[in-house]
């Protein structure tokens, strides 16, 4: 498995690969999200004896069935566009994109990546403010629960202010992000909102005017 390092080495197949070949998908990156077509598939289909390459997709992490996107004959690609996927599936879920290169010798090389089709904004079910202590400093734990994996952020500013919000970003994606907002960041009431951006770039902001003393 090229992504996770698991599996068994097929020595005969490894020794049969043409020297100087490059077969890879570099974009979309693993678990990238999309809300609409087209999806530009970038990578390399480059072997000395290339006959054709085929891009296909299947539903899920380990598809049992594949549907062809395109087959290109006698055309090598090195770090360039392999194709534009103009008609993506209607069902919002994850899909695996597979690149297969067939050589004139009959052997096949392949690479794959996984993407998410997501046409809806994240739904934030619950926003909670939990007073707590961070050492000797009074703090508030801000948390939310969402139906979608996303990059979260807390937006805050003095209550009643029209100044731009300060942003406290979360450094990872989660369906249950949490932030510790220390009193060292504020000395008066705050207006707080939370933001979640899913892998497709769709954004939800919730919270309204929550006054934090």
Short mmCIF file of C-alpha atoms in Angstrom, two decimals:
data_model
loop_
_atom_site.label_atom_id
_atom_site.label_comp_id
_atom_site.label_asym_id
_atom_site.label_seq_id
_atom_site.Cartn_x
_atom_site.Cartn_y
_atom_site.Cartn_z
CA UNK A 1 0.00 0.00 0.00
CA UNK A 2 1.70 3.17 -1.21
CA UNK A 3 -0.25 5.39 1.18
CA UNK A 4 0.07 3.48 4.45
CA UNK A 5 3.07 1.17 3.97
CA UNK A 6 1.13 -2.06 4.48
CA UNK A 7 1.03 -5.19 2.34
CA UNK A 8 3.44 -7.71 0.78
CA UNK A 9 6.17 -7.06 -1.77
CA UNK A 10 5.62 -8.73 -5.15
CA UNK A 11 9.26 -9.25 -6.13
CA UNK A 12 8.55 -10.43 -9.67
CA UNK A 13 6.33 -7.44 -10.36
CA UNK A 14 8.83 -5.04 -8.82
CA UNK A 15 11.66 -6.35 -11.01
CA UNK A 16 9.49 -6.09 -14.13
CA UNK A 17 8.87 -2.33 -13.77
CA UNK A 18 10.51 -0.23 -16.49
CA UNK A 19 13.54 1.73 -15.36
CA UNK A 20 12.86 5.47 -15.14
CA UNK A 21 9.08 5.19 -14.79
CA UNK A 22 6.95 7.66 -12.82
CA UNK A 23 3.29 6.90 -12.14
CA UNK A 24 1.63 9.13 -9.56
CA UNK A 25 -1.29 11.42 -8.75
CA UNK A 26 -0.09 14.59 -7.02
CA UNK A 27 -3.39 16.48 -7.08
CA UNK A 28 -6.00 16.14 -5.68
CA UNK A 29 -4.16 15.52 -2.43
CA UNK A 30 -5.33 12.77 -0.12
CA UNK A 31 -8.79 13.48 1.39
CA UNK A 32 -9.22 16.79 -0.45
CA UNK A 33 -12.84 17.86 -0.74
CA UNK A 34 -14.87 19.21 -3.66
CA UNK A 35 -18.34 20.68 -3.91
CA UNK A 36 -18.48 20.90 -7.72
CA UNK A 37 -16.78 19.83 -10.92
CA UNK A 38 -14.35 19.99 -12.59
CA UNK A 39 -11.68 18.22 -10.62
CA UNK A 40 -8.28 18.71 -12.22
CA UNK A 41 -6.21 15.53 -11.88
CA UNK A 42 -2.49 16.30 -11.91
CA UNK A 43 0.41 13.86 -11.87
CA UNK A 44 2.67 11.71 -14.00
CA UNK A 45 2.05 8.83 -16.38
CA UNK A 46 5.58 8.39 -17.67
CA UNK A 47 7.21 5.10 -18.59
CA UNK A 48 9.57 4.25 -21.47
CA UNK A 49 7.12 1.72 -22.91
CA UNK A 50 3.80 3.43 -22.12
CA UNK A 51 0.91 2.23 -24.27
CA UNK A 52 -1.95 4.00 -22.52
CA UNK A 53 -3.12 5.30 -19.17
CA UNK A 54 -6.58 5.09 -17.64
CA UNK A 55 -8.12 7.14 -14.87
CA UNK A 56 -11.09 5.64 -13.05
CA UNK A 57 -12.97 6.09 -9.79
CA UNK A 58 -14.77 3.96 -7.26
CA UNK A 59 -16.84 4.66 -4.17
CA UNK A 60 -15.25 4.31 -0.78
CA UNK A 61 -11.79 3.65 0.62
CA UNK A 62 -11.34 0.28 -1.07
CA UNK A 63 -13.63 0.15 -4.13
CA UNK A 64 -14.76 -3.17 -5.52
CA UNK A 65 -16.14 -1.57 -8.69
CA UNK A 66 -14.54 1.08 -10.90
CA UNK A 67 -15.92 3.49 -13.49
CA UNK A 68 -13.68 4.89 -16.17
CA UNK A 69 -13.08 8.63 -16.34
CA UNK A 70 -10.78 8.67 -19.37
CA UNK A 71 -8.27 6.55 -21.30
CA UNK A 72 -5.39 8.27 -23.11
CA UNK A 73 -3.32 6.35 -25.66
CA UNK A 74 0.36 6.90 -26.52
CA UNK A 75 0.70 10.11 -24.53
CA UNK A 76 3.14 10.48 -21.67
CA UNK A 77 2.57 13.09 -18.97
CA UNK A 78 5.24 14.27 -16.55
CA UNK A 79 4.09 16.47 -13.66
CA UNK A 80 1.16 17.77 -15.68
CA UNK A 81 -2.59 17.53 -16.14
CA UNK A 82 -3.77 13.99 -16.67
CA UNK A 83 -7.40 15.01 -17.23
CA UNK A 84 -10.30 17.16 -16.07
CA UNK A 85 -12.99 15.16 -14.29
CA UNK A 86 -16.04 17.07 -15.46
CA UNK A 87 -18.88 14.84 -14.26
CA UNK A 88 -18.51 13.91 -10.61
CA UNK A 89 -20.93 11.54 -8.81
CA UNK A 90 -24.16 12.85 -7.31
CA UNK A 91 -23.76 11.08 -3.96
CA UNK A 92 -21.82 12.98 -1.31
CA UNK A 93 -19.21 10.59 0.08
CA UNK A 94 -15.57 9.61 -0.42
CA UNK A 95 -14.20 8.27 -3.70
CA UNK A 96 -10.90 6.72 -4.72
CA UNK A 97 -9.30 7.92 -7.96
CA UNK A 98 -7.02 5.39 -9.63
CA UNK A 99 -4.38 5.94 -12.31
CA UNK A 100 -3.31 2.83 -14.25
CA UNK A 101 -0.51 2.84 -16.81
CA UNK A 102 -0.38 -0.10 -19.22
CA UNK A 103 2.98 -0.73 -20.87
CA UNK A 104 3.65 -2.46 -24.18
CA UNK A 105 5.24 -5.32 -22.24
CA UNK A 106 1.81 -6.04 -20.75
CA UNK A 107 2.55 -5.03 -17.17
CA UNK A 108 0.53 -2.34 -15.39
CA UNK A 109 1.59 0.31 -12.88
CA UNK A 110 -0.83 2.32 -10.78
CA UNK A 111 -1.30 5.06 -8.22
CA UNK A 112 -4.35 6.32 -6.37
CA UNK A 113 -5.70 9.03 -4.11
CA UNK A 114 -8.90 9.58 -2.15
CA UNK A 115 -11.24 12.59 -2.35
CA UNK A 116 -14.52 13.69 -0.79
CA UNK A 117 -17.51 15.05 -2.69
CA UNK A 118 -19.41 17.35 -0.33
CA UNK A 119 -21.97 19.87 -1.59
CA UNK A 120 -23.36 20.95 1.78
CA UNK A 121 -22.02 23.28 4.44
CA UNK A 122 -21.09 21.79 7.82
CA UNK A 123 -23.94 21.65 10.31
CA UNK A 124 -22.87 22.79 13.77
CA UNK A 125 -25.09 21.03 16.31
CA UNK A 126 -23.85 22.42 19.58
CA UNK A 127 -21.59 25.25 20.78
CA UNK A 128 -20.52 25.12 24.41
CA UNK A 129 -18.61 27.51 26.68
CA UNK A 130 -17.19 25.76 29.74
CA UNK A 131 -15.56 27.95 32.43
CA UNK A 132 -12.34 26.42 33.75
CA UNK A 133 -8.91 27.30 35.06
CA UNK A 134 -5.68 27.27 33.04
CA UNK A 135 -3.14 27.21 35.82
CA UNK A 136 -3.85 30.40 37.79
CA UNK A 137 -5.78 32.01 34.92
CA UNK A 138 -9.55 31.79 34.53
CA UNK A 139 -10.32 30.45 31.05
CA UNK A 140 -13.13 29.17 28.90
CA UNK A 141 -13.14 25.95 26.88
CA UNK A 142 -14.99 26.61 23.62
CA UNK A 143 -16.22 23.45 21.88
CA UNK A 144 -18.61 22.42 19.14
CA UNK A 145 -20.01 19.31 17.54
CA UNK A 146 -20.50 19.11 13.77
CA UNK A 147 -21.66 16.61 11.17
CA UNK A 148 -18.64 17.26 8.97
CA UNK A 149 -14.87 17.07 9.32
CA UNK A 150 -13.48 20.57 9.10
CA UNK A 151 -10.93 23.18 10.06
CA UNK A 152 -12.26 25.15 13.00
CA UNK A 153 -11.65 28.64 14.37
CA UNK A 154 -12.91 30.85 17.17
CA UNK A 155 -13.67 34.46 16.21
CA UNK A 156 -13.69 36.96 19.08
CA UNK A 157 -13.68 40.70 19.78
CA UNK A 158 -14.76 43.03 22.62
CA UNK A 159 -18.52 42.92 23.14
CA UNK A 160 -20.21 45.80 21.32
CA UNK A 161 -17.15 46.53 19.18
CA UNK A 162 -17.20 46.95 15.41
CA UNK A 163 -13.50 46.07 15.11
CA UNK A 164 -12.51 43.05 13.00
CA UNK A 165 -12.62 39.73 14.81
CA UNK A 166 -9.43 38.18 16.12
CA UNK A 167 -9.07 34.58 14.95
CA UNK A 168 -7.90 31.58 16.96
CA UNK A 169 -7.35 28.79 14.43
CA UNK A 170 -7.34 25.09 15.16
CA UNK A 171 -4.31 23.34 13.68
CA UNK A 172 -6.15 20.21 12.53
CA UNK A 173 -9.48 19.00 11.16
CA UNK A 174 -12.10 17.52 13.48
CA UNK A 175 -15.83 17.02 13.97
CA UNK A 176 -15.46 18.06 17.62
CA UNK A 177 -12.92 20.90 17.78
CA UNK A 178 -12.04 22.58 21.07
CA UNK A 179 -10.21 25.79 21.97
CA UNK A 180 -8.97 27.05 25.31
CA UNK A 181 -9.60 30.78 25.48
CA UNK A 182 -7.49 32.19 28.29
CA UNK A 183 -8.37 35.36 30.16
CA UNK A 184 -4.92 36.58 29.11
CA UNK A 185 -6.49 37.20 25.69
CA UNK A 186 -9.17 39.54 27.01
CA UNK A 187 -9.96 41.90 29.90
CA UNK A 188 -13.63 42.58 29.23
CA UNK A 189 -16.73 40.92 27.82
CA UNK A 190 -16.24 39.24 24.46
CA UNK A 191 -18.40 38.56 21.42
CA UNK A 192 -17.61 35.03 20.28
CA UNK A 193 -18.46 33.06 17.16
CA UNK A 194 -17.16 29.74 15.82
CA UNK A 195 -16.31 28.88 12.24
CA UNK A 196 -15.93 25.49 10.57
CA UNK A 197 -14.66 25.03 7.00
CA UNK A 198 -14.99 21.52 5.52
CA UNK A 199 -12.57 19.92 3.07
CA UNK A 200 -14.61 21.25 0.13
CA UNK A 201 -14.11 24.82 1.37
CA UNK A 202 -17.73 25.34 2.46
CA UNK A 203 -18.05 27.44 5.60
CA UNK A 204 -20.46 27.69 8.52
CA UNK A 205 -20.28 30.42 11.17
CA UNK A 206 -22.38 30.17 14.30
CA UNK A 207 -22.64 31.71 17.71
CA UNK A 208 -24.06 35.17 17.16
CA UNK A 209 -23.39 37.50 20.07
CA UNK A 210 -22.24 35.31 22.91
CA UNK A 211 -21.04 37.58 25.71
CA UNK A 212 -18.14 36.05 27.60
CA UNK A 213 -17.36 37.79 30.88
#
